[in-house]
mmCIF file of C-alpha atoms in Angstrom:
data_model
loop_
_atom_site.group_PDB
_atom_site.id
_atom_site.type_symbol
_atom_site.label_atom_id
_atom_site.label_comp_id
_atom_site.label_asym_id
_atom_site.label_seq_id
_atom_site.Cartn_x
_atom_site.Cartn_y
_atom_site.Cartn_z
ATOM 1 C CA MET A 1 0.257 -0.288 0.343
ATOM 2 C CA LYS A 2 3.016 2.452 0.566
ATOM 3 C CA ASN A 3 4.131 1.793 -2.373
ATOM 4 C CA LYS A 4 1.970 2.319 -4.740
ATOM 5 C CA LEU A 5 0.810 6.484 -2.327
ATOM 6 C CA MET A 6 4.291 6.662 -3.696
ATOM 7 C CA ILE A 7 4.493 5.755 -6.926
ATOM 8 C CA PHE A 8 0.779 8.189 -7.636
ATOM 9 C CA ALA A 9 2.504 10.900 -4.902
ATOM 10 C CA PHE A 10 5.398 10.382 -8.325
ATOM 11 C CA ILE A 11 2.682 10.870 -11.070
ATOM 12 C CA ALA A 12 0.654 13.701 -9.475
ATOM 13 C CA ALA A 13 4.158 15.080 -9.096
ATOM 14 C CA LEU A 14 4.842 14.364 -12.403
ATOM 15 C CA LEU A 15 1.696 15.236 -14.335
ATOM 16 C CA VAL A 16 1.546 19.065 -12.153
ATOM 17 C CA SER A 17 5.527 19.756 -12.888
ATOM 18 C CA PHE A 18 4.398 19.310 -16.732
ATOM 19 C CA SER A 19 1.544 20.959 -16.383
ATOM 20 C CA VAL A 20 3.271 24.112 -14.271
ATOM 21 C CA TYR A 21 5.711 24.150 -17.907
ATOM 22 C CA ALA A 22 3.161 24.097 -19.647
ATOM 23 C CA ALA A 23 1.751 26.829 -18.417
ATOM 24 C CA GLU A 24 4.692 28.996 -19.820
ATOM 25 C CA MET A 25 4.679 28.592 -23.509
ATOM 26 C CA LYS A 26 4.464 32.182 -24.860
ATOM 27 C CA LYS A 27 2.666 33.082 -27.663
ATOM 28 C CA SER A 28 2.770 36.141 -29.561
ATOM 29 C CA GLY A 29 0.820 35.189 -32.032
ATOM 30 C CA PHE A 30 3.209 34.268 -35.358
ATOM 31 C CA ILE A 31 2.443 31.004 -35.579
ATOM 32 C CA SER A 32 -0.924 30.130 -37.475
ATOM 33 C CA ASP A 33 -1.530 26.851 -35.657
ATOM 34 C CA TYR A 34 -0.265 26.413 -31.872
ATOM 35 C CA SER A 35 -2.434 23.598 -31.543
ATOM 36 C CA GLY A 36 0.312 20.584 -30.857
ATOM 37 C CA MET A 37 3.152 22.210 -29.199
ATOM 38 C CA LYS A 38 4.566 19.539 -27.050
ATOM 39 C CA PRO A 39 7.633 19.993 -25.083
ATOM 40 C CA GLY A 40 10.702 19.564 -26.644
ATOM 41 C CA PRO A 41 13.227 17.776 -25.971
ATOM 42 C CA GLU A 42 16.843 18.330 -23.400
ATOM 43 C CA GLY A 43 19.077 20.103 -24.769
ATOM 44 C CA GLY A 44 16.833 21.338 -28.649
ATOM 45 C CA ALA A 45 13.824 24.008 -28.746
ATOM 46 C CA ASP A 46 11.238 24.335 -25.577
ATOM 47 C CA TRP A 47 8.061 23.490 -27.798
ATOM 48 C CA VAL A 48 7.835 21.650 -30.741
ATOM 49 C CA TYR A 49 5.795 20.050 -33.559
ATOM 50 C CA ILE A 50 7.198 17.977 -35.316
ATOM 51 C CA LYS A 51 3.828 16.479 -38.747
ATOM 52 C CA GLU A 52 4.047 13.134 -38.818
ATOM 53 C CA GLY A 53 5.282 10.752 -41.524
ATOM 54 C CA VAL A 54 7.402 14.279 -43.151
ATOM 55 C CA ASN A 55 10.157 13.225 -45.159
ATOM 56 C CA PHE A 56 12.172 16.222 -44.582
ATOM 57 C CA ALA A 57 15.325 14.977 -46.983
ATOM 58 C CA HIS A 58 12.841 15.527 -49.408
ATOM 59 C CA TYR A 59 13.314 19.525 -49.626
ATOM 60 C CA LYS A 60 17.164 20.690 -50.617
ATOM 61 C CA LYS A 61 16.760 23.728 -51.195
ATOM 62 C CA VAL A 62 15.556 26.417 -47.695
ATOM 63 C CA MET A 63 13.894 29.596 -48.655
ATOM 64 C CA VAL A 64 13.866 32.048 -46.040
ATOM 65 C CA ASP A 65 10.651 34.437 -45.095
ATOM 66 C CA GLN A 66 12.229 38.664 -43.495
ATOM 67 C CA VAL A 67 12.143 37.723 -39.918
ATOM 68 C CA THR A 68 9.422 39.771 -37.647
ATOM 69 C CA PHE A 69 10.592 41.082 -34.334
ATOM 70 C CA PHE A 70 7.636 41.349 -32.226
ATOM 71 C CA LEU A 71 8.396 43.632 -28.559
ATOM 72 C CA ARG A 72 7.853 41.974 -25.313
ATOM 73 C CA ASP A 73 3.812 43.107 -23.743
ATOM 74 C CA ASP A 74 5.546 44.200 -20.153
ATOM 75 C CA ALA A 75 7.984 46.373 -22.350
ATOM 76 C CA LYS A 76 7.372 50.092 -20.532
ATOM 77 C CA TYR A 77 8.914 51.359 -23.463
ATOM 78 C CA LYS A 78 6.679 51.466 -26.655
ATOM 79 C CA GLY A 79 9.814 53.463 -29.405
ATOM 80 C CA VAL A 80 11.341 51.682 -32.140
ATOM 81 C CA ASN A 81 13.954 53.463 -33.402
ATOM 82 C CA PRO A 82 13.496 51.652 -37.910
ATOM 83 C CA ASP A 83 17.558 51.840 -37.758
ATOM 84 C CA ASP A 84 17.361 49.560 -35.025
ATOM 85 C CA ILE A 85 15.080 46.902 -36.419
ATOM 86 C CA LYS A 86 17.326 47.366 -39.777
ATOM 87 C CA GLU A 87 20.431 46.532 -38.609
ATOM 88 C CA LEU A 88 18.338 43.163 -36.558
ATOM 89 C CA THR A 89 17.283 42.266 -40.081
ATOM 90 C CA ASP A 90 20.336 42.530 -41.662
ATOM 91 C CA ALA A 91 21.800 41.176 -39.354
ATOM 92 C CA PHE A 92 19.303 38.569 -38.869
ATOM 93 C CA ASN A 93 20.046 37.869 -42.904
ATOM 94 C CA ASN A 94 23.672 37.665 -42.328
ATOM 95 C CA ALA A 95 23.376 34.790 -39.610
ATOM 96 C CA VAL A 96 20.849 32.999 -42.734
ATOM 97 C CA ARG A 97 23.504 33.193 -45.118
ATOM 98 C CA GLU A 98 26.813 32.194 -43.596
ATOM 99 C CA ASN A 99 25.053 29.545 -41.167
ATOM 100 C CA ILE A 100 22.069 27.959 -43.990
ATOM 101 C CA GLY A 101 24.052 28.749 -47.431
ATOM 102 C CA LYS A 102 26.379 28.144 -47.284
ATOM 103 C CA TYR A 103 25.173 25.005 -47.460
ATOM 104 C CA TYR A 104 21.915 24.857 -48.895
ATOM 105 C CA PRO A 105 20.913 26.937 -52.070
ATOM 106 C CA LEU A 106 18.972 29.959 -50.698
ATOM 107 C CA VAL A 107 15.574 30.839 -52.528
ATOM 108 C CA ASP A 108 13.126 33.519 -53.353
ATOM 109 C CA GLN A 109 10.616 31.192 -55.459
ATOM 110 C CA PRO A 110 8.337 27.870 -54.518
ATOM 111 C CA GLY A 111 9.288 24.653 -55.782
ATOM 112 C CA PRO A 112 9.014 20.641 -55.326
ATOM 113 C CA ASP A 113 11.368 20.656 -53.818
ATOM 114 C CA VAL A 114 12.372 23.537 -51.270
ATOM 115 C CA ILE A 115 10.934 24.606 -47.568
ATOM 116 C CA ARG A 116 9.895 27.472 -46.918
ATOM 117 C CA ILE A 117 10.865 29.116 -42.921
ATOM 118 C CA ARG A 118 9.296 31.423 -41.174
ATOM 119 C CA ILE A 119 10.735 33.240 -38.358
ATOM 120 C CA ALA A 120 9.876 35.843 -35.402
ATOM 121 C CA ILE A 121 11.620 37.246 -32.606
ATOM 122 C CA THR A 122 9.490 38.122 -29.768
ATOM 123 C CA ASP A 123 10.104 39.552 -26.204
ATOM 124 C CA LEU A 124 12.168 42.831 -27.143
ATOM 125 C CA VAL A 125 12.103 45.049 -24.671
ATOM 126 C CA PRO A 126 13.343 49.286 -26.087
ATOM 127 C CA ASN A 127 15.648 50.853 -24.823
ATOM 128 C CA ASN A 128 13.980 54.267 -23.947
ATOM 129 C CA PRO A 129 16.183 57.151 -24.877
ATOM 130 C CA GLY A 130 15.220 59.348 -21.666
ATOM 131 C CA ILE A 131 17.503 56.807 -19.945
ATOM 132 C CA SER A 132 20.050 55.930 -21.484
ATOM 133 C CA ALA A 133 22.328 57.705 -24.818
ATOM 134 C CA VAL A 134 21.683 55.077 -26.661
ATOM 135 C CA THR A 135 19.201 53.221 -27.896
ATOM 136 C CA THR A 136 18.727 50.409 -29.610
ATOM 137 C CA VAL A 137 16.429 47.059 -29.774
ATOM 138 C CA MET A 138 17.629 44.553 -27.532
ATOM 139 C CA PRO A 139 17.270 41.472 -25.447
ATOM 140 C CA ILE A 140 14.833 42.065 -22.168
ATOM 141 C CA GLY A 141 17.100 43.139 -19.622
ATOM 142 C CA LEU A 142 20.417 43.689 -22.091
ATOM 143 C CA GLY A 143 18.918 47.892 -21.464
ATOM 144 C CA LEU A 144 19.851 48.009 -17.835
ATOM 145 C CA SER A 145 22.613 46.198 -18.309
ATOM 146 C CA MET A 146 24.482 48.064 -20.070
ATOM 147 C CA LEU A 147 22.823 51.333 -18.822
ATOM 148 C CA LYS A 148 25.054 49.561 -15.467
ATOM 149 C CA LYS A 149 28.272 48.720 -17.516
ATOM 150 C CA ALA A 150 28.908 52.158 -18.342
ATOM 151 C CA VAL A 151 28.646 53.349 -14.739
ATOM 152 C CA THR A 152 30.575 50.586 -12.753
ATOM 153 C CA GLY A 153 31.940 48.446 -15.423
ATOM 154 C CA LYS A 154 30.116 45.848 -14.462
ATOM 155 C CA HIS A 155 27.231 44.557 -16.715
ATOM 156 C CA THR A 156 23.889 43.089 -14.690
ATOM 157 C CA GLY A 157 23.938 40.108 -16.024
ATOM 158 C CA VAL A 158 23.013 37.660 -19.412
ATOM 159 C CA GLY A 159 19.207 39.312 -21.205
ATOM 160 C CA GLU A 160 17.351 36.790 -22.733
ATOM 161 C CA THR A 161 14.584 36.400 -25.657
ATOM 162 C CA SER A 162 12.125 34.124 -27.934
ATOM 163 C CA MET A 163 11.935 32.683 -30.630
ATOM 164 C CA GLU A 164 9.279 31.383 -32.949
ATOM 165 C CA MET A 165 9.447 29.337 -36.009
ATOM 166 C CA GLU A 166 7.653 27.903 -38.355
ATOM 167 C CA ILE A 167 8.687 25.468 -41.259
ATOM 168 C CA LEU A 168 5.419 25.280 -44.048
ATOM 169 C CA ASP A 169 6.208 23.366 -47.067
ATOM 170 C CA SER A 170 6.352 26.247 -50.092
ATOM 171 C CA LEU A 171 4.163 24.815 -52.390
ATOM 172 C CA THR A 172 0.884 23.982 -50.275
ATOM 173 C CA ASN A 173 1.251 26.269 -46.985
ATOM 174 C CA GLU A 174 0.882 23.673 -44.873
ATOM 175 C CA ARG A 175 2.924 23.585 -42.574
ATOM 176 C CA VAL A 176 5.386 20.862 -41.435
ATOM 177 C CA ALA A 177 7.150 21.277 -38.730
ATOM 178 C CA ALA A 178 7.192 24.454 -35.421
ATOM 179 C CA ALA A 179 9.679 25.485 -32.622
ATOM 180 C CA ILE A 180 9.043 28.344 -29.783
ATOM 181 C CA ASP A 181 12.438 28.976 -27.706
ATOM 182 C CA GLN A 182 13.579 30.836 -25.240
ATOM 183 C CA TYR A 183 17.132 31.778 -24.210
ATOM 184 C CA SER A 184 18.424 33.009 -21.168
ATOM 185 C CA GLY A 185 22.245 33.151 -20.047
ATOM 186 C CA GLY A 186 21.589 29.510 -18.672
ATOM 187 C CA LYS A 187 21.548 28.703 -22.381
ATOM 188 C CA LEU A 188 23.463 31.616 -24.185
ATOM 189 C CA SER A 189 25.986 32.851 -21.703
ATOM 190 C CA GLY A 190 27.528 34.576 -24.869
ATOM 191 C CA MET A 191 24.593 37.459 -24.557
ATOM 192 C CA LYS A 192 26.472 39.510 -22.597
ATOM 193 C CA LYS A 193 26.787 42.829 -24.902
ATOM 194 C CA TRP A 194 25.421 44.752 -27.708
ATOM 195 C CA GLY A 195 25.637 42.725 -29.820
ATOM 196 C CA SER A 196 23.766 39.515 -28.183
ATOM 197 C CA ALA A 197 20.473 39.181 -30.632
ATOM 198 C CA GLU A 198 23.375 38.511 -33.279
ATOM 199 C CA GLU A 199 24.608 35.585 -31.349
ATOM 200 C CA ALA A 200 21.764 34.200 -30.346
ATOM 201 C CA PHE A 201 20.002 34.681 -34.184
ATOM 202 C CA LYS A 202 23.743 32.440 -34.729
ATOM 203 C CA PHE A 203 22.821 29.660 -32.317
ATOM 204 C CA TRP A 204 19.187 29.319 -33.824
ATOM 205 C CA THR A 205 20.215 28.867 -37.618
ATOM 206 C CA GLU A 206 22.945 27.057 -36.200
ATOM 207 C CA ARG A 207 20.767 24.773 -34.972
ATOM 208 C CA LEU A 208 18.561 24.738 -37.651
ATOM 209 C CA ARG A 209 21.324 23.702 -40.444
ATOM 210 C CA LYS A 210 22.368 21.223 -37.615
ATOM 211 C CA ARG A 211 18.466 19.607 -38.505
ATOM 212 C CA LEU A 212 18.688 19.389 -41.784
ATOM 213 C CA ASP A 213 22.436 17.951 -41.541
ATOM 214 C CA GLU A 214 20.749 15.218 -39.919
ATOM 215 C CA TYR A 215 17.242 14.847 -42.121
ATOM 216 C CA HIS A 216 19.826 14.594 -45.079
ATOM 217 C CA GLY A 217 22.029 12.173 -42.857
ATOM 218 C CA LYS A 218 24.874 15.030 -43.706
ATOM 219 C CA GLU A 219 27.656 15.447 -40.743
ATOM 220 C CA LYS A 220 29.755 18.699 -39.624
ATOM 221 C CA GLY A 221 27.866 21.512 -41.698
ATOM 222 C CA GLY A 222 26.605 19.421 -45.108
ATOM 223 C CA GLU A 223 29.857 18.346 -45.397
#
């Protein structure tokens, strides 16, 4: 009887922990359908969806939509400098070319062997120009961090940002995969300076390329 009670208690604890974790999924509205998302594997994206039976090896080329940015809902300052958005967009495009385009042809037209990728960077917090002389869009927490560094020479800590990605068949626009991921200092130790967003782009595009490599039976970046 005691063993049964212990087993029931263990199962209940698992259910509670799972429900708490599942409740933490953030939805910006970028992904067309959040149903079917499940907690991702250790070391992978936080939440994932993969269509059953899809053959990713069928796709040889990649079409990437222009990246979309979402401000964090509770950001106190909502102003965004267009130059900052352009800078972040350019950084994202550079990461795509460097980490995906070198290994898979990047195209701008749908095709039978073309996979379409939509990506949004969410939870961005604009830095208030009234607080700091430097205005930029950064992952949450970095504005305060850089402000303190200017005064004390030390960072308050590392920031965090989130990503939502949807992968579609380019001809039918049928969703074949989706992912939601959030990064903080524990996952991305390089987020200590203004280039932190670029580091996040590099991390995510490298991870995507590695997944494509796995589907195509490649190793070490398409070799």
